[in-house]
Amino acid sequence: MTESRRVLHRGSTSPAAAVMIAVVLVAIVQAVQVWRELPLLIDADLPNPDSYYRLVLLRDRAPSAPFNWVARDNAPDGSWVHWSLPYSVTLWASHRPLRWLGIGEDEALRYAGGALTVLSVLLVAGFVGLAATRIAPARPVMVTGLVLASSVPMFAYGRVVQITHHIFMLVPLAAAAACLLQPPQLRRPSIDVLGGALLGLALWVSPETMPFLVGLAGVRLALRLQHAQSAALGPIAAGLVATTLLAWTVDPPPPGFSVWALDHISLAYVSLVVLLAGLLAAGDLCASRRVPLRRSLPALVVLGAIAVLSWLLLVPGARQGPQGLVPDELSRLFWGDIVELRGVRLTAEWIGFLTMPLAAAALAAVSGWRQRSLWHGALAMLALGYALLGIWHMRMGAAASVAAALAIAAGAATMRAMDPRNDGSLSARELGAALCVALLPHAQLIAYQLSLPAAVVEKIRQADATCSLAPIADTLNRLPSATFLTPLVSGPEFLYRTHHRVIAGPYHHNADGMLDSFRAWLDAGDGRVQEILRRRGIGYVLGCVRYQAALQGEAGQRTLMQRVVDGDVPEWLEPMPWPAGIQTGWRLYRVSLAQ
């Protein structure tokens, strides 16, 4: 079973030029969205609560304080957040030159955050293109730019107003792919060590990258099993284990977190990479002893299944998945409202999140079958796995686009029409197949736009405008520093725009604060809210019409949120009208409870 030498042909366009074209395609889309959304960044009108929370975390941080402590959340105690060091430190360092230029702290952090997101998108495109040059000629490399430029989830998180790690974490993954994807005859141990280290860095940035990490390692394992003369896997394992141990040493789980935390670098992921390194070592052993593929592949599959089962049994909470991170009561109240963690529902979402990963998986699988290439099959499995992850949890969609771009490059590389040497001898069928591959990204984007209900978009836009805190921030900041009861999702923006405290934002490690918030807003006269207000030292209640429907009572009972919005409040809440001229859906009350 030999690979076609045509896969390694670069064609008439140089690899560097092909990568540049791919990056330019993505940059054009980025430039358009930056032009449209830069005013929102300037006005601090950010769509994702995580963006506000990250800015609060960095802006309020004392010089000697850690990068994952928010003092004004979970009042009066403060709160630890699970976010890791690499993104926060990078953003902090990026904003310092803007401060030296005299730009204010808030503005410098926002502009640095937006620029970091845009730069991350371009770096992902560049590294994916570079990875494609290792396994494909120029034309499939350029197709990777089309895939990423038309990716709906990539640009949902890649907007200039998204100050989060969700694209940043893909940069080391794409760079690792550029190091690790290679033809069988190439041996570069130092690059493999770097690739393994980049996988460890991605895991450090966010454990969400774990499936991609395992998938890329699986691609190289497949190459090693099928081609015994290919580069050894030990350097990859060494880089991965070393970086993960470094991350665990430098950035362990914060106080109060389990040593097995699944949302932070921890013993859970140290054990994972050790098991994965053992699997890679077993692959090297099979290759060095020239064990036939018909024997080595089933043996490694069984070992992999044992490793997965051992990890699931060893790590507390691993079998429950993401939902196991929160108590049952909070899961019932909160989990279904996290848009990023819900599955796709609308027709447009199915098109935007599933089309390219599924098509790429099919193309790589067909090429793998025709070429009898196991590593093509492994890339197909990576793309297919992420297609399923993306429709299960929408936040996995951006990584699915990267997997799709890599798989489509590998699959398209085996098509005759993608090789310039065949341009004079192509059949209509071959030319049509290549055109379908090249045009599919545009077709899926057009289908997504046509199927997206305009009414849904307008409803979201109006709700966001009604409950923006910007119009009332000045009024709130004239009040003495106090603790407020606010809706969970508005907590991060409230912290960003005011000097006050909240009892919770939408972050699961503050489970007690989140439960107190839900119990207070859902109180229908049973007295729990008064106990919570006293215990938390809450001085003001701030509710908005947007959240009334989500916090309704049962059997006709009216909750505190419904009463606050309607103005029919208990006697211990004193209405505080807004100054003349302010149009808002927010309602503010001062708490006047007898001590």
mmCIF file of C-alpha atoms in Angstrom, residues 18-391:
data_model
loop_
_atom_site.group_PDB
_atom_site.id
_atom_site.type_symbol
_atom_site.label_atom_id
_atom_site.label_comp_id
_atom_site.label_asym_id
_atom_site.label_seq_id
_atom_site.Cartn_x
_atom_site.Cartn_y
_atom_site.Cartn_z
ATOM 1 C CA ALA A 18 -0.777 29.302 -2.212
ATOM 2 C CA VAL A 19 -0.675 29.931 1.555
ATOM 3 C CA MET A 20 -0.716 33.686 0.968
ATOM 4 C CA ILE A 21 -3.771 33.374 -1.265
ATOM 5 C CA ALA A 22 -5.549 31.311 1.389
ATOM 6 C CA VAL A 23 -4.739 33.912 4.045
ATOM 7 C CA VAL A 24 -5.821 36.786 1.785
ATOM 8 C CA LEU A 25 -9.199 35.123 1.203
ATOM 9 C CA VAL A 26 -9.747 34.942 4.953
ATOM 10 C CA ALA A 27 -8.351 38.457 5.448
ATOM 11 C CA ILE A 28 -10.881 39.925 3.003
ATOM 12 C CA VAL A 29 -13.767 38.500 5.014
ATOM 13 C CA GLN A 30 -12.127 39.680 8.235
ATOM 14 C CA ALA A 31 -11.639 43.179 6.834
ATOM 15 C CA VAL A 32 -15.338 43.434 5.976
ATOM 16 C CA GLN A 33 -16.499 42.354 9.429
ATOM 17 C CA VAL A 34 -13.952 44.627 11.151
ATOM 18 C CA TRP A 35 -15.217 47.571 9.109
ATOM 19 C CA ARG A 36 -18.788 46.791 10.110
ATOM 20 C CA GLU A 37 -18.191 46.049 13.776
ATOM 21 C CA LEU A 38 -15.368 48.372 14.765
ATOM 22 C CA PRO A 39 -17.899 50.984 16.005
ATOM 23 C CA LEU A 40 -19.320 48.329 18.337
ATOM 24 C CA LEU A 41 -15.862 47.645 19.733
ATOM 25 C CA ILE A 42 -15.253 51.354 20.231
ATOM 26 C CA ASP A 43 -18.582 51.682 22.066
ATOM 27 C CA ALA A 44 -17.938 48.521 24.134
ATOM 28 C CA ASP A 45 -21.098 46.946 22.680
ATOM 29 C CA LEU A 46 -19.958 43.326 22.922
ATOM 30 C CA PRO A 47 -22.254 40.361 22.131
ATOM 31 C CA ASN A 48 -20.596 37.777 24.383
ATOM 32 C CA PRO A 49 -20.695 38.102 28.195
ATOM 33 C CA ASP A 50 -17.335 36.310 28.289
ATOM 34 C CA SER A 51 -15.757 39.324 26.582
ATOM 35 C CA TYR A 52 -16.895 41.667 29.343
ATOM 36 C CA TYR A 53 -15.839 39.235 32.041
ATOM 37 C CA ARG A 54 -12.360 38.828 30.561
ATOM 38 C CA LEU A 55 -11.963 42.611 30.430
ATOM 39 C CA VAL A 56 -13.122 42.941 34.045
ATOM 40 C CA LEU A 57 -10.717 40.202 35.120
ATOM 41 C CA LEU A 58 -7.739 42.030 33.595
ATOM 42 C CA ARG A 59 -8.770 45.612 34.311
ATOM 43 C CA ASP A 60 -9.514 45.004 38.002
ATOM 44 C CA ARG A 61 -6.512 42.762 38.595
ATOM 45 C CA ALA A 62 -4.074 43.936 41.247
ATOM 46 C CA PRO A 63 -0.392 43.717 40.199
ATOM 47 C CA SER A 64 0.299 40.728 42.442
ATOM 48 C CA ALA A 65 -3.075 39.022 41.954
ATOM 49 C CA PRO A 66 -3.585 35.910 39.790
ATOM 50 C CA PHE A 67 -5.135 36.106 36.337
ATOM 51 C CA ASN A 68 -8.270 34.142 37.238
ATOM 52 C CA TRP A 69 -9.670 36.012 40.256
ATOM 53 C CA VAL A 70 -12.643 38.405 40.060
ATOM 54 C CA ALA A 71 -13.108 40.244 43.352
ATOM 55 C CA ARG A 72 -16.493 41.858 42.568
ATOM 56 C CA ASP A 73 -18.252 38.629 41.587
ATOM 57 C CA ASN A 74 -19.863 36.223 44.082
ATOM 58 C CA ALA A 75 -20.294 39.102 46.554
ATOM 59 C CA PRO A 76 -19.089 39.411 49.186
ATOM 60 C CA ASP A 77 -16.451 36.679 48.700
ATOM 61 C CA GLY A 78 -15.127 37.050 45.141
ATOM 62 C CA SER A 79 -14.861 34.272 42.576
ATOM 63 C CA TRP A 80 -12.289 32.125 40.815
ATOM 64 C CA VAL A 81 -12.783 31.469 37.113
ATOM 65 C CA HIS A 82 -11.519 28.420 35.220
ATOM 66 C CA TRP A 83 -9.825 30.319 32.380
ATOM 67 C CA SER A 84 -6.127 29.516 31.997
ATOM 68 C CA LEU A 85 -3.082 31.741 31.784
ATOM 69 C CA PRO A 86 -1.957 31.785 28.124
ATOM 70 C CA TYR A 87 -4.767 33.887 26.656
ATOM 71 C CA SER A 88 -5.067 36.266 29.603
ATOM 72 C CA VAL A 89 -1.308 36.865 29.736
ATOM 73 C CA THR A 90 -1.142 37.375 25.964
ATOM 74 C CA LEU A 91 -3.992 39.882 26.027
ATOM 75 C CA TRP A 92 -2.472 41.693 29.002
ATOM 76 C CA ALA A 93 0.910 41.941 27.262
ATOM 77 C CA SER A 94 -0.749 43.051 24.001
ATOM 78 C CA HIS A 95 -2.522 45.975 25.607
ATOM 79 C CA ARG A 96 0.592 47.415 27.272
ATOM 80 C CA PRO A 97 1.970 49.151 24.135
ATOM 81 C CA LEU A 98 -1.409 50.873 23.687
ATOM 82 C CA ARG A 99 -1.178 52.142 27.256
ATOM 83 C CA TRP A 100 2.287 53.527 26.540
ATOM 84 C CA LEU A 101 0.709 55.479 23.664
ATOM 85 C CA GLY A 102 -1.651 57.137 26.142
ATOM 86 C CA ILE A 103 -4.782 55.115 25.362
ATOM 87 C CA GLY A 104 -7.016 54.499 28.382
ATOM 88 C CA GLU A 105 -7.048 51.159 30.179
ATOM 89 C CA ASP A 106 -10.552 50.138 29.095
ATOM 90 C CA GLU A 107 -9.977 51.128 25.484
ATOM 91 C CA ALA A 108 -6.526 49.544 25.311
ATOM 92 C CA LEU A 109 -7.832 46.208 26.578
ATOM 93 C CA ARG A 110 -10.765 46.253 24.156
ATOM 94 C CA TYR A 111 -8.668 47.168 21.125
ATOM 95 C CA ALA A 112 -5.958 44.665 22.014
ATOM 96 C CA GLY A 113 -8.594 41.964 22.529
ATOM 97 C CA GLY A 114 -10.268 42.648 19.201
ATOM 98 C CA ALA A 115 -6.944 42.763 17.376
ATOM 99 C CA LEU A 116 -5.837 39.513 19.014
ATOM 100 C CA THR A 117 -8.977 37.753 17.780
ATOM 101 C CA VAL A 118 -8.529 39.023 14.217
ATOM 102 C CA LEU A 119 -4.841 38.111 14.235
ATOM 103 C CA SER A 120 -5.701 34.649 15.574
ATOM 104 C CA VAL A 121 -8.054 34.020 12.644
ATOM 105 C CA LEU A 122 -5.336 34.984 10.164
ATOM 106 C CA LEU A 123 -2.756 32.833 11.939
ATOM 107 C CA VAL A 124 -5.120 29.860 11.873
ATOM 108 C CA ALA A 125 -5.587 30.354 8.125
ATOM 109 C CA GLY A 126 -1.836 30.615 7.617
ATOM 110 C CA PHE A 127 -0.957 27.544 9.649
ATOM 111 C CA VAL A 128 -3.735 25.467 8.075
ATOM 112 C CA GLY A 129 -2.463 26.497 4.653
ATOM 113 C CA LEU A 130 1.091 25.612 5.685
ATOM 114 C CA ALA A 131 -0.086 22.223 6.946
ATOM 115 C CA ALA A 132 -1.826 21.640 3.625
ATOM 116 C CA THR A 133 1.401 22.307 1.677
ATOM 117 C CA ARG A 134 2.922 19.317 3.460
ATOM 118 C CA ILE A 135 0.335 16.915 2.017
ATOM 119 C CA ALA A 136 -1.148 18.594 -1.056
ATOM 120 C CA PRO A 137 -0.345 20.687 -4.149
ATOM 121 C CA ALA A 138 -1.187 24.370 -4.378
ATOM 122 C CA ARG A 139 -4.805 24.173 -5.468
ATOM 123 C CA PRO A 140 -6.072 22.249 -2.417
ATOM 124 C CA VAL A 141 -4.062 24.655 -0.253
ATOM 125 C CA MET A 142 -6.047 27.537 -1.674
ATOM 126 C CA VAL A 143 -9.267 25.601 -1.113
ATOM 127 C CA THR A 144 -8.485 25.606 2.624
ATOM 128 C CA GLY A 145 -8.739 29.391 2.470
ATOM 129 C CA LEU A 146 -12.175 29.096 0.866
ATOM 130 C CA VAL A 147 -13.300 26.671 3.573
ATOM 131 C CA LEU A 148 -12.198 28.947 6.413
ATOM 132 C CA ALA A 149 -13.363 32.163 4.718
ATOM 133 C CA SER A 150 -16.884 30.750 4.375
ATOM 134 C CA SER A 151 -17.032 29.117 7.811
ATOM 135 C CA VAL A 152 -20.054 30.290 9.793
ATOM 136 C CA PRO A 153 -18.777 29.183 13.244
ATOM 137 C CA MET A 154 -15.244 30.445 12.560
ATOM 138 C CA PHE A 155 -16.452 33.982 12.005
ATOM 139 C CA ALA A 156 -19.029 33.877 14.753
ATOM 140 C CA TYR A 157 -16.119 33.615 17.188
ATOM 141 C CA GLY A 158 -13.640 35.444 14.945
ATOM 142 C CA ARG A 159 -15.440 38.797 15.098
ATOM 143 C CA VAL A 160 -13.488 41.797 16.313
ATOM 144 C CA VAL A 161 -16.001 42.164 19.165
ATOM 145 C CA GLN A 162 -15.268 38.652 20.468
ATOM 146 C CA ILE A 163 -12.624 39.063 23.170
ATOM 147 C CA THR A 164 -12.383 35.383 24.059
ATOM 148 C CA HIS A 165 -9.985 32.459 23.677
ATOM 149 C CA HIS A 166 -12.170 30.474 21.269
ATOM 150 C CA ILE A 167 -10.153 31.313 18.123
ATOM 151 C CA PHE A 168 -6.898 31.890 19.998
ATOM 152 C CA MET A 169 -6.923 28.239 21.123
ATOM 153 C CA LEU A 170 -7.040 27.095 17.487
ATOM 154 C CA VAL A 171 -3.722 28.795 16.657
ATOM 155 C CA PRO A 172 -1.496 26.210 18.411
ATOM 156 C CA LEU A 173 -3.695 23.421 17.011
ATOM 157 C CA ALA A 174 -3.249 24.678 13.447
ATOM 158 C CA ALA A 175 0.477 25.225 14.063
ATOM 159 C CA ALA A 176 0.736 21.684 15.432
ATOM 160 C CA ALA A 177 -0.925 20.384 12.260
ATOM 161 C CA ALA A 178 1.678 22.268 10.199
ATOM 162 C CA CYS A 179 4.390 20.442 12.158
ATOM 163 C CA LEU A 180 2.847 16.990 12.298
ATOM 164 C CA LEU A 181 1.181 16.426 8.922
ATOM 165 C CA GLN A 182 3.876 15.140 6.593
ATOM 166 C CA PRO A 183 4.652 12.575 3.874
ATOM 167 C CA PRO A 184 5.913 9.162 5.055
ATOM 168 C CA GLN A 185 9.534 9.640 4.031
ATOM 169 C CA LEU A 186 10.098 12.887 5.972
ATOM 170 C CA ARG A 187 11.909 12.728 9.326
ATOM 171 C CA ARG A 188 12.329 15.895 11.386
ATOM 172 C CA PRO A 189 12.421 15.015 15.107
ATOM 173 C CA SER A 190 12.837 18.614 16.276
ATOM 174 C CA ILE A 191 9.717 19.696 14.357
ATOM 175 C CA ASP A 192 7.830 16.752 15.829
ATOM 176 C CA VAL A 193 8.853 17.817 19.343
ATOM 177 C CA LEU A 194 7.572 21.304 18.534
ATOM 178 C CA GLY A 195 4.325 19.846 17.190
ATOM 179 C CA GLY A 196 3.791 17.862 20.373
ATOM 180 C CA ALA A 197 4.562 20.941 22.475
ATOM 181 C CA LEU A 198 2.010 22.965 20.481
ATOM 182 C CA LEU A 199 -0.608 20.303 21.157
ATOM 183 C CA GLY A 200 0.159 20.642 24.862
ATOM 184 C CA LEU A 201 -0.106 24.433 24.592
ATOM 185 C CA ALA A 202 -3.520 24.141 22.950
ATOM 186 C CA LEU A 203 -4.670 21.883 25.765
ATOM 187 C CA TRP A 204 -3.371 24.447 28.253
ATOM 188 C CA VAL A 205 -5.263 27.286 26.576
ATOM 189 C CA SER A 206 -8.468 25.262 26.706
ATOM 190 C CA PRO A 207 -9.265 21.612 27.442
ATOM 191 C CA GLU A 208 -11.904 21.929 24.708
ATOM 192 C CA THR A 209 -9.063 21.194 22.271
ATOM 193 C CA MET A 210 -8.620 17.690 23.670
ATOM 194 C CA PRO A 211 -10.517 15.862 20.868
ATOM 195 C CA PHE A 212 -8.466 17.657 18.204
ATOM 196 C CA LEU A 213 -5.255 16.831 20.033
ATOM 197 C CA VAL A 214 -6.169 13.150 20.129
ATOM 198 C CA GLY A 215 -7.252 13.267 16.491
ATOM 199 C CA LEU A 216 -3.968 14.748 15.221
ATOM 200 C CA ALA A 217 -1.999 12.238 17.263
ATOM 201 C CA GLY A 218 -4.158 9.535 15.701
ATOM 202 C CA VAL A 219 -3.296 10.762 12.197
ATOM 203 C CA ARG A 220 0.414 10.429 12.881
ATOM 204 C CA LEU A 221 -0.110 7.070 14.563
ATOM 205 C CA ALA A 222 -1.929 5.850 11.443
ATOM 206 C CA LEU A 223 0.953 7.058 9.246
ATOM 207 C CA ARG A 224 3.484 5.280 11.465
ATOM 208 C CA LEU A 225 1.585 1.997 11.476
ATOM 209 C CA GLN A 226 1.178 1.927 7.699
ATOM 210 C CA HIS A 227 4.662 3.196 6.869
ATOM 211 C CA ALA A 228 7.221 1.704 9.240
ATOM 212 C CA GLN A 229 9.953 3.894 7.715
ATOM 213 C CA SER A 230 8.123 7.093 8.689
ATOM 214 C CA ALA A 231 9.228 9.328 11.553
ATOM 215 C CA ALA A 232 9.022 7.952 15.085
ATOM 216 C CA LEU A 233 6.286 9.180 17.411
ATOM 217 C CA GLY A 234 8.458 9.502 20.520
ATOM 218 C CA PRO A 235 9.395 13.164 19.868
ATOM 219 C CA ILE A 236 5.699 14.094 19.606
ATOM 220 C CA ALA A 237 4.952 12.372 22.893
ATOM 221 C CA ALA A 238 7.938 14.059 24.553
ATOM 222 C CA GLY A 239 6.846 17.547 23.509
ATOM 223 C CA LEU A 240 3.247 16.917 24.504
ATOM 224 C CA VAL A 241 4.013 15.479 27.940
ATOM 225 C CA ALA A 242 6.640 18.119 28.753
ATOM 226 C CA THR A 243 4.359 21.043 27.885
ATOM 227 C CA THR A 244 1.409 19.578 29.745
ATOM 228 C CA LEU A 245 3.501 19.023 32.873
ATOM 229 C CA LEU A 246 4.830 22.581 32.595
ATOM 230 C CA ALA A 247 1.290 23.941 32.296
ATOM 231 C CA TRP A 248 0.121 21.915 35.288
ATOM 232 C CA THR A 249 3.064 23.204 37.338
ATOM 233 C CA VAL A 250 2.744 26.866 36.345
ATOM 234 C CA ASP A 251 -1.054 27.095 36.165
ATOM 235 C CA PRO A 252 -2.640 24.482 38.472
ATOM 236 C CA PRO A 253 -6.390 24.458 39.205
ATOM 237 C CA PRO A 254 -7.350 27.530 41.300
ATOM 238 C CA PRO A 255 -8.308 27.254 44.987
ATOM 239 C CA GLY A 256 -11.555 25.389 45.479
ATOM 240 C CA PHE A 257 -11.218 23.476 42.197
ATOM 241 C CA SER A 258 -10.767 19.712 42.101
ATOM 242 C CA VAL A 259 -7.273 18.485 41.277
ATOM 243 C CA TRP A 260 -9.103 16.556 38.524
ATOM 244 C CA ALA A 261 -10.861 19.684 37.142
ATOM 245 C CA LEU A 262 -12.131 19.031 33.627
ATOM 246 C CA ASP A 263 -12.254 22.688 32.587
ATOM 247 C CA HIS A 264 -8.653 23.577 33.528
ATOM 248 C CA ILE A 265 -5.277 21.941 33.058
ATOM 249 C CA SER A 266 -5.190 19.362 35.839
ATOM 250 C CA LEU A 267 -4.380 15.782 36.743
ATOM 251 C CA ALA A 268 -7.194 14.771 34.400
ATOM 252 C CA TYR A 269 -5.213 15.990 31.395
ATOM 253 C CA VAL A 270 -1.801 14.974 32.715
ATOM 254 C CA SER A 271 -3.140 11.428 32.913
ATOM 255 C CA LEU A 272 -4.695 11.783 29.456
ATOM 256 C CA VAL A 273 -1.444 12.766 27.743
ATOM 257 C CA VAL A 274 0.481 10.054 29.604
ATOM 258 C CA LEU A 275 -1.980 7.459 28.291
ATOM 259 C CA LEU A 276 -1.739 8.975 24.817
ATOM 260 C CA ALA A 277 2.059 8.924 24.985
ATOM 261 C CA GLY A 278 1.881 5.242 25.903
ATOM 262 C CA LEU A 279 -0.301 4.598 22.865
ATOM 263 C CA LEU A 280 2.195 6.409 20.616
ATOM 264 C CA ALA A 281 5.022 4.354 22.129
ATOM 265 C CA ALA A 282 3.090 1.195 21.323
ATOM 266 C CA GLY A 283 2.759 2.407 17.739
ATOM 267 C CA ASP A 284 6.516 2.971 17.542
ATOM 268 C CA LEU A 285 7.095 -0.531 18.899
ATOM 269 C CA CYS A 286 4.852 -2.085 16.255
ATOM 270 C CA ALA A 287 6.543 -0.096 13.485
ATOM 271 C CA SER A 288 10.084 -0.867 14.656
ATOM 272 C CA ARG A 289 9.277 -4.586 14.719
ATOM 273 C CA ARG A 290 7.562 -4.423 11.316
ATOM 274 C CA VAL A 291 4.313 -5.829 12.678
ATOM 275 C CA PRO A 292 1.863 -6.170 9.748
ATOM 276 C CA LEU A 293 -0.906 -3.587 9.650
ATOM 277 C CA ARG A 294 -3.578 -6.273 9.834
ATOM 278 C CA ARG A 295 -2.234 -7.130 13.297
ATOM 279 C CA SER A 296 -0.923 -3.788 14.590
ATOM 280 C CA LEU A 297 -4.066 -1.767 13.803
ATOM 281 C CA PRO A 298 -6.516 -4.007 15.747
ATOM 282 C CA ALA A 299 -4.041 -4.199 18.624
ATOM 283 C CA LEU A 300 -3.731 -0.397 18.802
ATOM 284 C CA VAL A 301 -7.495 0.013 18.545
ATOM 285 C CA VAL A 302 -7.930 -2.293 21.534
ATOM 286 C CA LEU A 303 -5.210 -0.471 23.473
ATOM 287 C CA GLY A 304 -6.844 2.851 22.634
ATOM 288 C CA ALA A 305 -10.204 1.616 23.859
ATOM 289 C CA ILE A 306 -8.592 0.431 27.105
ATOM 290 C CA ALA A 307 -6.918 3.832 27.523
ATOM 291 C CA VAL A 308 -10.211 5.680 26.978
ATOM 292 C CA LEU A 309 -12.066 3.414 29.403
ATOM 293 C CA SER A 310 -9.300 3.770 32.005
ATOM 294 C CA TRP A 311 -9.416 7.554 31.742
ATOM 295 C CA LEU A 312 -13.190 7.661 32.030
ATOM 296 C CA LEU A 313 -13.063 5.440 35.102
ATOM 297 C CA LEU A 314 -10.100 7.244 36.661
ATOM 298 C CA VAL A 315 -11.197 10.870 36.273
ATOM 299 C CA PRO A 316 -14.116 11.974 38.482
ATOM 300 C CA GLY A 317 -16.950 13.465 36.461
ATOM 301 C CA ALA A 318 -15.540 12.472 33.065
ATOM 302 C CA ARG A 319 -18.444 10.155 32.277
ATOM 303 C CA GLN A 320 -21.006 12.899 32.895
ATOM 304 C CA GLY A 321 -19.546 15.156 30.215
ATOM 305 C CA PRO A 322 -19.772 18.976 30.364
ATOM 306 C CA GLN A 323 -23.126 18.916 32.131
ATOM 307 C CA GLY A 324 -21.541 17.097 35.059
ATOM 308 C CA LEU A 325 -19.586 20.251 35.908
ATOM 309 C CA VAL A 326 -22.559 21.773 37.746
ATOM 310 C CA PRO A 327 -24.980 20.564 40.467
ATOM 311 C CA ASP A 328 -28.201 18.927 39.285
ATOM 312 C CA GLU A 329 -30.408 21.847 40.355
ATOM 313 C CA LEU A 330 -28.244 24.343 38.488
ATOM 314 C CA SER A 331 -28.099 22.076 35.462
ATOM 315 C CA ARG A 332 -31.894 22.042 35.260
ATOM 316 C CA LEU A 333 -32.141 25.812 35.622
ATOM 317 C CA PHE A 334 -29.197 26.951 33.552
ATOM 318 C CA TRP A 335 -27.723 24.440 31.131
ATOM 319 C CA GLY A 336 -30.351 24.750 28.424
ATOM 320 C CA ASP A 337 -29.869 28.529 28.276
ATOM 321 C CA ILE A 338 -26.199 28.363 27.252
ATOM 322 C CA VAL A 339 -26.405 29.015 23.508
ATOM 323 C CA GLU A 340 -22.826 27.907 22.835
ATOM 324 C CA LEU A 341 -23.381 24.534 24.493
ATOM 325 C CA ARG A 342 -26.682 23.695 22.916
ATOM 326 C CA GLY A 343 -26.974 21.664 19.746
ATOM 327 C CA VAL A 344 -27.989 23.024 16.369
ATOM 328 C CA ARG A 345 -31.719 23.552 15.919
ATOM 329 C CA LEU A 346 -32.446 25.821 12.980
ATOM 330 C CA THR A 347 -32.096 24.656 9.381
ATOM 331 C CA ALA A 348 -29.493 27.374 8.846
ATOM 332 C CA GLU A 349 -27.439 26.037 11.733
ATOM 333 C CA TRP A 350 -27.486 22.515 10.340
ATOM 334 C CA ILE A 351 -26.216 23.855 7.025
ATOM 335 C CA GLY A 352 -23.568 26.140 8.506
ATOM 336 C CA PHE A 353 -22.198 23.705 11.060
ATOM 337 C CA LEU A 354 -22.490 20.332 9.334
ATOM 338 C CA THR A 355 -22.009 20.763 5.576
ATOM 339 C CA MET A 356 -18.262 21.347 5.293
ATOM 340 C CA PRO A 357 -17.023 18.948 8.011
ATOM 341 C CA LEU A 358 -19.250 16.185 6.640
ATOM 342 C CA ALA A 359 -18.240 16.816 3.025
ATOM 343 C CA ALA A 360 -14.570 16.980 3.991
ATOM 344 C CA ALA A 361 -14.837 13.722 5.931
ATOM 345 C CA ALA A 362 -16.451 12.031 2.943
ATOM 346 C CA LEU A 363 -13.801 13.336 0.530
ATOM 347 C CA ALA A 364 -10.924 12.268 2.776
ATOM 348 C CA ALA A 365 -12.526 8.870 3.348
ATOM 349 C CA VAL A 366 -12.981 8.243 -0.384
ATOM 350 C CA SER A 367 -9.413 9.312 -1.142
ATOM 351 C CA GLY A 368 -8.163 7.147 1.710
ATOM 352 C CA TRP A 369 -10.020 4.144 0.316
ATOM 353 C CA ARG A 370 -8.725 4.704 -3.193
ATOM 354 C CA GLN A 371 -5.160 5.322 -2.042
ATOM 355 C CA ARG A 372 -5.346 2.628 0.640
ATOM 356 C CA SER A 373 -4.130 5.368 2.983
ATOM 357 C CA LEU A 374 -4.807 4.870 6.673
ATOM 358 C CA TRP A 375 -3.851 8.425 7.639
ATOM 359 C CA HIS A 376 -6.386 9.816 5.164
ATOM 360 C CA GLY A 377 -8.949 7.706 6.964
ATOM 361 C CA ALA A 378 -7.793 9.106 10.313
ATOM 362 C CA LEU A 379 -8.213 12.672 8.996
ATOM 363 C CA ALA A 380 -11.680 11.726 7.776
ATOM 364 C CA MET A 381 -12.531 10.450 11.257
ATOM 365 C CA LEU A 382 -11.255 13.705 12.781
ATOM 366 C CA ALA A 383 -13.489 15.771 10.487
ATOM 367 C CA LEU A 384 -16.467 13.467 11.038
ATOM 368 C CA GLY A 385 -15.968 13.518 14.807
ATOM 369 C CA TYR A 386 -15.950 17.302 14.807
ATOM 370 C CA ALA A 387 -18.987 17.427 12.541
ATOM 371 C CA LEU A 388 -20.855 15.526 15.258
ATOM 372 C CA LEU A 389 -19.329 17.611 18.073
ATOM 373 C CA GLY A 390 -20.279 20.810 16.268
ATOM 374 C CA ILE A 391 -23.941 19.895 15.963
#
